[in-house]
Short mmCIF file of C-alpha atoms and ligand atoms in Angstrom, two decimals:
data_model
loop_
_atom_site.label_atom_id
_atom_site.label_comp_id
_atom_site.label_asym_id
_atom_site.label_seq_id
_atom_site.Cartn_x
_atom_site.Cartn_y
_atom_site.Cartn_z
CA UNK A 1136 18.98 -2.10 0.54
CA UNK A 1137 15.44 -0.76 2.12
CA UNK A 1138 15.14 2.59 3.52
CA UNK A 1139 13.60 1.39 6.93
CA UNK A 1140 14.61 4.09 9.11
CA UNK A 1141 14.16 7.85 9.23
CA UNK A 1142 14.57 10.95 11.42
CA UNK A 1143 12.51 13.89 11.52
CA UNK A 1144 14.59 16.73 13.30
CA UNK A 1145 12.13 18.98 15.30
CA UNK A 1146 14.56 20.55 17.80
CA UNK A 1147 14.82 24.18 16.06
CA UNK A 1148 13.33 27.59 17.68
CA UNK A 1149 11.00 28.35 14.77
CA UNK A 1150 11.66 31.76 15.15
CA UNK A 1151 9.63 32.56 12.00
CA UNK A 1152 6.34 31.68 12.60
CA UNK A 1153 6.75 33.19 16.45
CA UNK A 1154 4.88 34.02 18.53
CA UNK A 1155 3.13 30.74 17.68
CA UNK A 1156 5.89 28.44 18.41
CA UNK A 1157 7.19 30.15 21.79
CA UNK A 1158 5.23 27.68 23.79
CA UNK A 1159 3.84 25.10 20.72
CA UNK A 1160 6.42 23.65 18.67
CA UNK A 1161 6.44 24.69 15.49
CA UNK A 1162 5.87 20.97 14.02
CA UNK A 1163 2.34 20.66 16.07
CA UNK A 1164 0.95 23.73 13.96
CA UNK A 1165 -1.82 22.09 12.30
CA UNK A 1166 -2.97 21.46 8.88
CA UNK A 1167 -6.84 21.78 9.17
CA UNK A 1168 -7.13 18.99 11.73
CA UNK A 1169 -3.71 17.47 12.28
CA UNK A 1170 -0.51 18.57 13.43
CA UNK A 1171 2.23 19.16 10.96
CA UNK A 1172 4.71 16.26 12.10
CA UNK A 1173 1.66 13.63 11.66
CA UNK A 1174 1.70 14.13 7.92
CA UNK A 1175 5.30 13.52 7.91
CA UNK A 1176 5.48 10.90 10.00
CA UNK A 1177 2.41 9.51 8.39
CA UNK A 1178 4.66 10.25 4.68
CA UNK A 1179 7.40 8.05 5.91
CA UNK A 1180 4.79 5.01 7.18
CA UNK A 1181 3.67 5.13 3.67
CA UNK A 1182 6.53 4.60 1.78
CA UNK A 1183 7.04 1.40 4.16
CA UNK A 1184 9.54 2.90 6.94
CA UNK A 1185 9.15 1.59 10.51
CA UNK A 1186 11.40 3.11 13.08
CA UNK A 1187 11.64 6.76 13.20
CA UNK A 1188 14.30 8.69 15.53
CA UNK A 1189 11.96 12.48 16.38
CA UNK A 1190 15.15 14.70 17.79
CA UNK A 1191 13.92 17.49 19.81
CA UNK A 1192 14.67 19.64 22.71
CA UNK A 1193 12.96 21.23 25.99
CA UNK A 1194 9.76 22.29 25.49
CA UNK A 1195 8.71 19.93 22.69
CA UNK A 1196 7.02 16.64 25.10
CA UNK A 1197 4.14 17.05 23.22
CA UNK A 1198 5.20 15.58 20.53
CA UNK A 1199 6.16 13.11 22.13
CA UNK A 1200 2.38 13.16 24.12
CA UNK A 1201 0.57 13.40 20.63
CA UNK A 1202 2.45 9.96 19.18
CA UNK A 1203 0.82 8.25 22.57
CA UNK A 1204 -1.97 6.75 23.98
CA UNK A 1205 -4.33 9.48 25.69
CA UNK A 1206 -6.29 7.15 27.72
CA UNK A 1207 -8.66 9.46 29.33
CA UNK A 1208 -9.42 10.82 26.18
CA UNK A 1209 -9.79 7.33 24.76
CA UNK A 1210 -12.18 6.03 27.29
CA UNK A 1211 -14.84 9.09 27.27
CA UNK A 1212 -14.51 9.09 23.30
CA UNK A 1213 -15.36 4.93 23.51
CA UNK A 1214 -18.22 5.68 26.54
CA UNK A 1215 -19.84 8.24 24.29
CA UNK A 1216 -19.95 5.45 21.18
CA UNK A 1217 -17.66 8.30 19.27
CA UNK A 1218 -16.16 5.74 17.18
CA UNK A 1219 -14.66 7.46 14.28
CA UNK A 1220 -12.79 9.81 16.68
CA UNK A 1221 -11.75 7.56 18.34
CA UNK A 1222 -9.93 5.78 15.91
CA UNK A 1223 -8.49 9.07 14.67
CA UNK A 1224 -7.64 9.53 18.29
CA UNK A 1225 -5.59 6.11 18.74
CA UNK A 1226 -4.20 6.24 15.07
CA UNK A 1227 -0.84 8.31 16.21
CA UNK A 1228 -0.05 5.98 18.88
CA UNK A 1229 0.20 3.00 16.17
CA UNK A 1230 1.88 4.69 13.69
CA UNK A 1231 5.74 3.27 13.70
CA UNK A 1232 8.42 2.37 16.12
CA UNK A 1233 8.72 6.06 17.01
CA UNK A 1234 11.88 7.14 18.92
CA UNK A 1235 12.65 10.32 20.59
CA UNK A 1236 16.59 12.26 21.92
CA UNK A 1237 17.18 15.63 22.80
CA UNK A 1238 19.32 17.80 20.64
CA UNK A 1239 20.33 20.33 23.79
CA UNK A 1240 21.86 22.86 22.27
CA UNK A 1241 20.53 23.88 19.04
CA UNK A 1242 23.56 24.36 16.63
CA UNK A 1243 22.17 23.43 13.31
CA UNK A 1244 20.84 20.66 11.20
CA UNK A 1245 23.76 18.77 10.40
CA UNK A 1246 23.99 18.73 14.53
CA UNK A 1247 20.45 17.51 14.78
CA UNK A 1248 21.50 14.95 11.97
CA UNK A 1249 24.50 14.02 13.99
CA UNK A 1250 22.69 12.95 17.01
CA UNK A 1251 21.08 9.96 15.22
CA UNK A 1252 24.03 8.21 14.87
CA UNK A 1253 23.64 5.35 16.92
CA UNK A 1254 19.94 5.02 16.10
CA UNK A 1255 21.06 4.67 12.07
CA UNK A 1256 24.14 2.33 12.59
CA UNK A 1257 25.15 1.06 9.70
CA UNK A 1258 22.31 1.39 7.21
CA UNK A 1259 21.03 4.36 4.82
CA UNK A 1260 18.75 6.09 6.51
CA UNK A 1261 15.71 8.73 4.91
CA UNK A 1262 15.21 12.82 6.70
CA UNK A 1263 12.41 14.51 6.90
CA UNK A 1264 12.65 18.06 7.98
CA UNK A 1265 9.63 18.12 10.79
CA UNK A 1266 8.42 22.05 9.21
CA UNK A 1267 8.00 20.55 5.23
CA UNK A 1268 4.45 18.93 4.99
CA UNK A 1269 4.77 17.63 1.44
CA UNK A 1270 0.87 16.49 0.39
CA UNK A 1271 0.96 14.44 -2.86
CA UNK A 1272 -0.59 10.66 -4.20
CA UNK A 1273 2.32 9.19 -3.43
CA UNK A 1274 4.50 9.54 -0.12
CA UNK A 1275 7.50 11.75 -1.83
CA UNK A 1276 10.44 10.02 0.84
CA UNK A 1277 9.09 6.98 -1.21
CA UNK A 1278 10.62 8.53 -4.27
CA UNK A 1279 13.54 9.34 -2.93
CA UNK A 1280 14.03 5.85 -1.27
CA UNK A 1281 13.32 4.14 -4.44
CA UNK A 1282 16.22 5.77 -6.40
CA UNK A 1283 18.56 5.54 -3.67
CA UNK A 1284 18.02 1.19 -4.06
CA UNK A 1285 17.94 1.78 -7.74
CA UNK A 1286 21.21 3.80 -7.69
CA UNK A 1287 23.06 3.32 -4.41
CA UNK A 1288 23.35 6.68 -3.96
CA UNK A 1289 22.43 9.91 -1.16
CA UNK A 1290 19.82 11.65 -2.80
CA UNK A 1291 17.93 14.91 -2.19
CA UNK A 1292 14.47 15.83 -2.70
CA UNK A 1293 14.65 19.02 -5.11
CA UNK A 1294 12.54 21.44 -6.65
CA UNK A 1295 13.50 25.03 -8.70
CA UNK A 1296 12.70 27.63 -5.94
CA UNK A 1297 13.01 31.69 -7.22
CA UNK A 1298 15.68 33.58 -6.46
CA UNK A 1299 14.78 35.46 -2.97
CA UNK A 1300 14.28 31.89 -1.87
CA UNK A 1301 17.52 29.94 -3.23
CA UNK A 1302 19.65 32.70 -1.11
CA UNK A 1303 17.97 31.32 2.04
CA UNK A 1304 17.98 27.93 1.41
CA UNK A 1305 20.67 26.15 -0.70
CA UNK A 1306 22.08 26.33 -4.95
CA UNK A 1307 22.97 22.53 -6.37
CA UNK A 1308 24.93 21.82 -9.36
CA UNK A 1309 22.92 19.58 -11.26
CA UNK A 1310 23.05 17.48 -14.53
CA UNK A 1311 20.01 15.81 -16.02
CA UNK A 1312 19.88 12.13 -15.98
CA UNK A 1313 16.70 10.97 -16.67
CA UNK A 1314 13.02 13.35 -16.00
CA UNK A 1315 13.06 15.06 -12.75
CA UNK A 1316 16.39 12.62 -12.33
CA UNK A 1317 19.73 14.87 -11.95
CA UNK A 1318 23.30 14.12 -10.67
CA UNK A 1319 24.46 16.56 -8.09
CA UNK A 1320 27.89 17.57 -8.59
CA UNK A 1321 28.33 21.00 -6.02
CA UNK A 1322 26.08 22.42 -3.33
CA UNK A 1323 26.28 25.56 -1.24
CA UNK A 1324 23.95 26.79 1.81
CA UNK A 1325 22.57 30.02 1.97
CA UNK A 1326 24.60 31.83 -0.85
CA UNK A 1327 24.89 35.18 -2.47
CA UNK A 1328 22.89 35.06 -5.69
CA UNK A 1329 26.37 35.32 -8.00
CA UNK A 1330 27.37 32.14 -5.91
CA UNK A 1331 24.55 30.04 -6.94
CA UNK A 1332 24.71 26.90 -9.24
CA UNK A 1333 21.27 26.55 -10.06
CA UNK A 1334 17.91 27.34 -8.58
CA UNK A 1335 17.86 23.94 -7.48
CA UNK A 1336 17.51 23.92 -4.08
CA UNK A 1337 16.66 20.90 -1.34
CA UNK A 1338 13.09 20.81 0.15
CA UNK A 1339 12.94 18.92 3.13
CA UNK A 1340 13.75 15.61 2.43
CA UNK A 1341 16.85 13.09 1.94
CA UNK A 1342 17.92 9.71 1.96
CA UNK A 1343 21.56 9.57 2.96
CA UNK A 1344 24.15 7.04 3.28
CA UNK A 1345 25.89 6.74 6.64
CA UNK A 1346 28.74 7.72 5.78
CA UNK A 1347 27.13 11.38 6.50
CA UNK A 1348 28.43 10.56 9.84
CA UNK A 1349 32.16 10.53 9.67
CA UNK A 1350 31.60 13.86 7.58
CA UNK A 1351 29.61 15.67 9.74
CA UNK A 1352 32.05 14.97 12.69
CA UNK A 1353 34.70 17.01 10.74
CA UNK A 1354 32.55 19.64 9.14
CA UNK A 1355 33.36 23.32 10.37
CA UNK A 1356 30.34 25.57 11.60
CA UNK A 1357 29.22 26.89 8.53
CA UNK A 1358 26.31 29.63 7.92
CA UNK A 1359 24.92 31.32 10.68
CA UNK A 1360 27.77 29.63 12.82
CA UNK A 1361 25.62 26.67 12.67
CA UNK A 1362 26.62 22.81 11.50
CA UNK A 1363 24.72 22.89 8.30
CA UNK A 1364 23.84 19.48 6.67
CA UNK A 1365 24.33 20.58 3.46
CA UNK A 1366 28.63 21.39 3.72
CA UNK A 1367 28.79 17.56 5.02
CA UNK A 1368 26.01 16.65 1.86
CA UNK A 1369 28.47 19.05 -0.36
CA UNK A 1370 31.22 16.49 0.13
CA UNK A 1371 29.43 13.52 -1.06
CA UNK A 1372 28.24 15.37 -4.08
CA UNK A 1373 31.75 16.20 -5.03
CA UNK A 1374 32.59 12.87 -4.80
CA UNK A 1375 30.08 12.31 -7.49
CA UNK A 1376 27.99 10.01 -4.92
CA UNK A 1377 24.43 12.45 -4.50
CA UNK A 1378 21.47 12.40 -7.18
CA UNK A 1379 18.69 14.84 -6.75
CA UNK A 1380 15.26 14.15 -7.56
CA UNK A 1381 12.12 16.18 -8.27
CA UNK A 1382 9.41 14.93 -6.16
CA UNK A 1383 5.83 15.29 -7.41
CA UNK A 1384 3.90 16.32 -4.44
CA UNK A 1385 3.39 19.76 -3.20
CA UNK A 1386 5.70 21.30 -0.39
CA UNK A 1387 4.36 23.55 2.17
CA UNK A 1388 7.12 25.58 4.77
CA UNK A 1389 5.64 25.47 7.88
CA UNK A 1390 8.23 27.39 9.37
CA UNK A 1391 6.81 30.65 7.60
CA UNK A 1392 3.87 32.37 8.11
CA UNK A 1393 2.91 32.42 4.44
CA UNK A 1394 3.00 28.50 4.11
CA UNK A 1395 1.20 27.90 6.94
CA UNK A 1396 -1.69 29.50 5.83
CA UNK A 1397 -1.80 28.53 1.98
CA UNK A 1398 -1.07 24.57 3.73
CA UNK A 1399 -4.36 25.05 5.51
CA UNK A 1400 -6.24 26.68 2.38
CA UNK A 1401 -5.39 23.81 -0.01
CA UNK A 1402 -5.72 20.81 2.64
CA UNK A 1403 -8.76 22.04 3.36
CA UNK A 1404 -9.82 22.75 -0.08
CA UNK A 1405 -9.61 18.67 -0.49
CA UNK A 1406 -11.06 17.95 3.35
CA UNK A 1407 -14.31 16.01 3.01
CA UNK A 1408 -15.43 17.48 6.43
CA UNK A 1409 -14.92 21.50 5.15
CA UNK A 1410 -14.08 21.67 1.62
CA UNK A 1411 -17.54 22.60 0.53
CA UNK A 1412 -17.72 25.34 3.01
CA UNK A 1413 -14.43 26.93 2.42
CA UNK A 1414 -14.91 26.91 -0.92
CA UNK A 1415 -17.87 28.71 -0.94
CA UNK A 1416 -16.30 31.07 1.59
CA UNK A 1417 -13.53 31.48 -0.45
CA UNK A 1418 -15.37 32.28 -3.59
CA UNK A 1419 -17.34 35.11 -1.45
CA UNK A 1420 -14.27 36.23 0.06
CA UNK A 1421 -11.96 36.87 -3.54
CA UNK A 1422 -15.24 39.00 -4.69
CA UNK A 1423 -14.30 41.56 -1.95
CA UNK A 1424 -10.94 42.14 -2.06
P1 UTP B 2437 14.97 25.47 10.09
O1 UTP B 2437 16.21 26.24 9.86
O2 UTP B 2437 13.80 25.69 9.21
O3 UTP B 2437 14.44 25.60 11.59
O4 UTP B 2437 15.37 23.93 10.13
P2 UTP B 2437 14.53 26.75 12.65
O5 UTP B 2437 15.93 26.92 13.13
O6 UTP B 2437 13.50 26.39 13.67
O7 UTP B 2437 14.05 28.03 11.82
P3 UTP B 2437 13.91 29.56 12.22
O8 UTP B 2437 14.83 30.23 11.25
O9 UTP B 2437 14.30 29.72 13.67
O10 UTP B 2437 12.48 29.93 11.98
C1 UTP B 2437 14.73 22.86 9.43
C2 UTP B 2437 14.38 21.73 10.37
O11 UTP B 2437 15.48 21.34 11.17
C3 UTP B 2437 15.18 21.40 12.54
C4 UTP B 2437 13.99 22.33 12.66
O12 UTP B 2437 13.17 21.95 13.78
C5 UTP B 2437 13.27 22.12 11.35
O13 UTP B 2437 12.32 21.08 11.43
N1 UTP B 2437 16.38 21.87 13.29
C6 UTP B 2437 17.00 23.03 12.93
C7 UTP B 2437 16.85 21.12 14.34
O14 UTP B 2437 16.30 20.04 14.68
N2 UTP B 2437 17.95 21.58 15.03
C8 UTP B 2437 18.59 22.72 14.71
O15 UTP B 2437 19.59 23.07 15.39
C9 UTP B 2437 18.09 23.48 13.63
#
């Protein structure tokens, strides 16, 4: 069946890269010239999805404002013969079917996941975490859609991730099936490092059968006293019904400081607009430090 729906969530306080996302949600940070949640929205057009469900919460309208028509904008970029901004301009408006609810109290991912049931009904349905800006040839949710009609399977987008990292995120139990192809058998969020499977962990994107529903209904708070997508994913994986693959393009956390920055260095490193510059600045700038 094809993947032709998604949801970013976008509700959560980005308390790591404050005090930039006190008033500016987090997923309008931009890369170079475009916020965050473009790229991933513009990640999910590509690998042919058409209705997207944004969940957010108070204080994030302009998302909702930047996926729009700005019509003022529009007409003085159009009177002024500024064509090629203009059409940058427009381009977020015509993007997909984009859809927005509020999740209104923010208790975790798996809630966030939860409130797009009745936008998913009864089909599989692809997530894109709106703070991982994954830059590659090809759109990486395309990856994970394609194995998920080749298998008929939930499948997570993986990558190894070092220690101090697999204690914040999440360990899988994997078994090779074919390259950068695994079966996931286990999964556990945020554990201690003699709890952990693998260094496997999941990087911002899934494709998930809707069954994910039923499970998250009757899945206990989990770490952080938060609904956590993965315990509900955990239960398909035991059930031997969650593959894991390793996408090729490059992830960048936009929830951290640190990933922010290097997001903007190497987009901008391939910008046609800047990369000469900062490349030359950059050059200047390792000879000093
Ligand atoms: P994170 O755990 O990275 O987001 O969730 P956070 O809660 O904003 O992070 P910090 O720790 O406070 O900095 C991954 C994605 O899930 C969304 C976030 O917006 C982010 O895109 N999310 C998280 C929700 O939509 N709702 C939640 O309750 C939690």
């Amino acid at each position: 069946m094809k993947i032709k729906k998604a949801i970013i969530p976008a509700a959560g306080l980005g308390t790591r890269v404050l005090p930039a996302s006190k008033a500016l949600p987090k997923e309008m940070l931009p890369i170079v010239d475009k916020p965050a949640i473009q790229y991933i929205v513009e990640e999910a057009v590509n690998a042919g999805i058409t209705d997207i469900l944004i969940i957010t919460n108070r204080g994030k309208g302009v998302i909702e404002d930047h996926f729009d028509h700005s019509i003022e904008l529009e007409k003085m970029l159009e009177l002024k013969g500024k064509t090629d901004m203009l059409e940058e301009v427009i381009k977020p408006a015509n993007l997909a079917n984009i859809y927005y609810i509020r999740q209104k109290e923010t208790r975790g991912l798996g809630d966030a996941v939860l409130r797009a049931k009745e936008f998913v009904g009864d089909e599989p349905f692809a997530v894109l975490y709106g703070d991982d800006v994954i830059v590659g040839e090809i759109p990486a949710i395309g990856e994970l859609c394609e194995t998920y009609e080749k298998y008929g399977k939930s499948v997570v987008g993986i990558k190894p991730v070092p220690d101090e990292l697999v204690v914040k995120y999440c360990s899988l139990k994997v078994s090779e099936v074919a390259d950068k192809l695994y079966d996931v058998s286990d999964m556990i969020e945020k554990p201690k490092l003699e709890e952990k499977f693998s260094n496997f962990s999941v990087l911002g994107r899934c494709v998930l059968d809707n069954s994910i529903f039923g499970i998250l209904e009757n899945t206990p708070l989990g770490a952080g006293n938060e609904l956590q997508l993965t315990d509900a994913m955990k239960v398909l994986a035991r059930k031997g019904k969650m593959m894991g693959i390793e996408f090729s393009g490059t992830r960048y956390d936009m929830g951290n400081k640190f990933g922010m920055l290097k997001a903007n260095i190497e987009v901008g490193l391939n910008h046609p607009e800047i990369r000469d510059e900062l490349r030359e600045y950059l050059k200047d700038l390792a000879k000093k430090l």
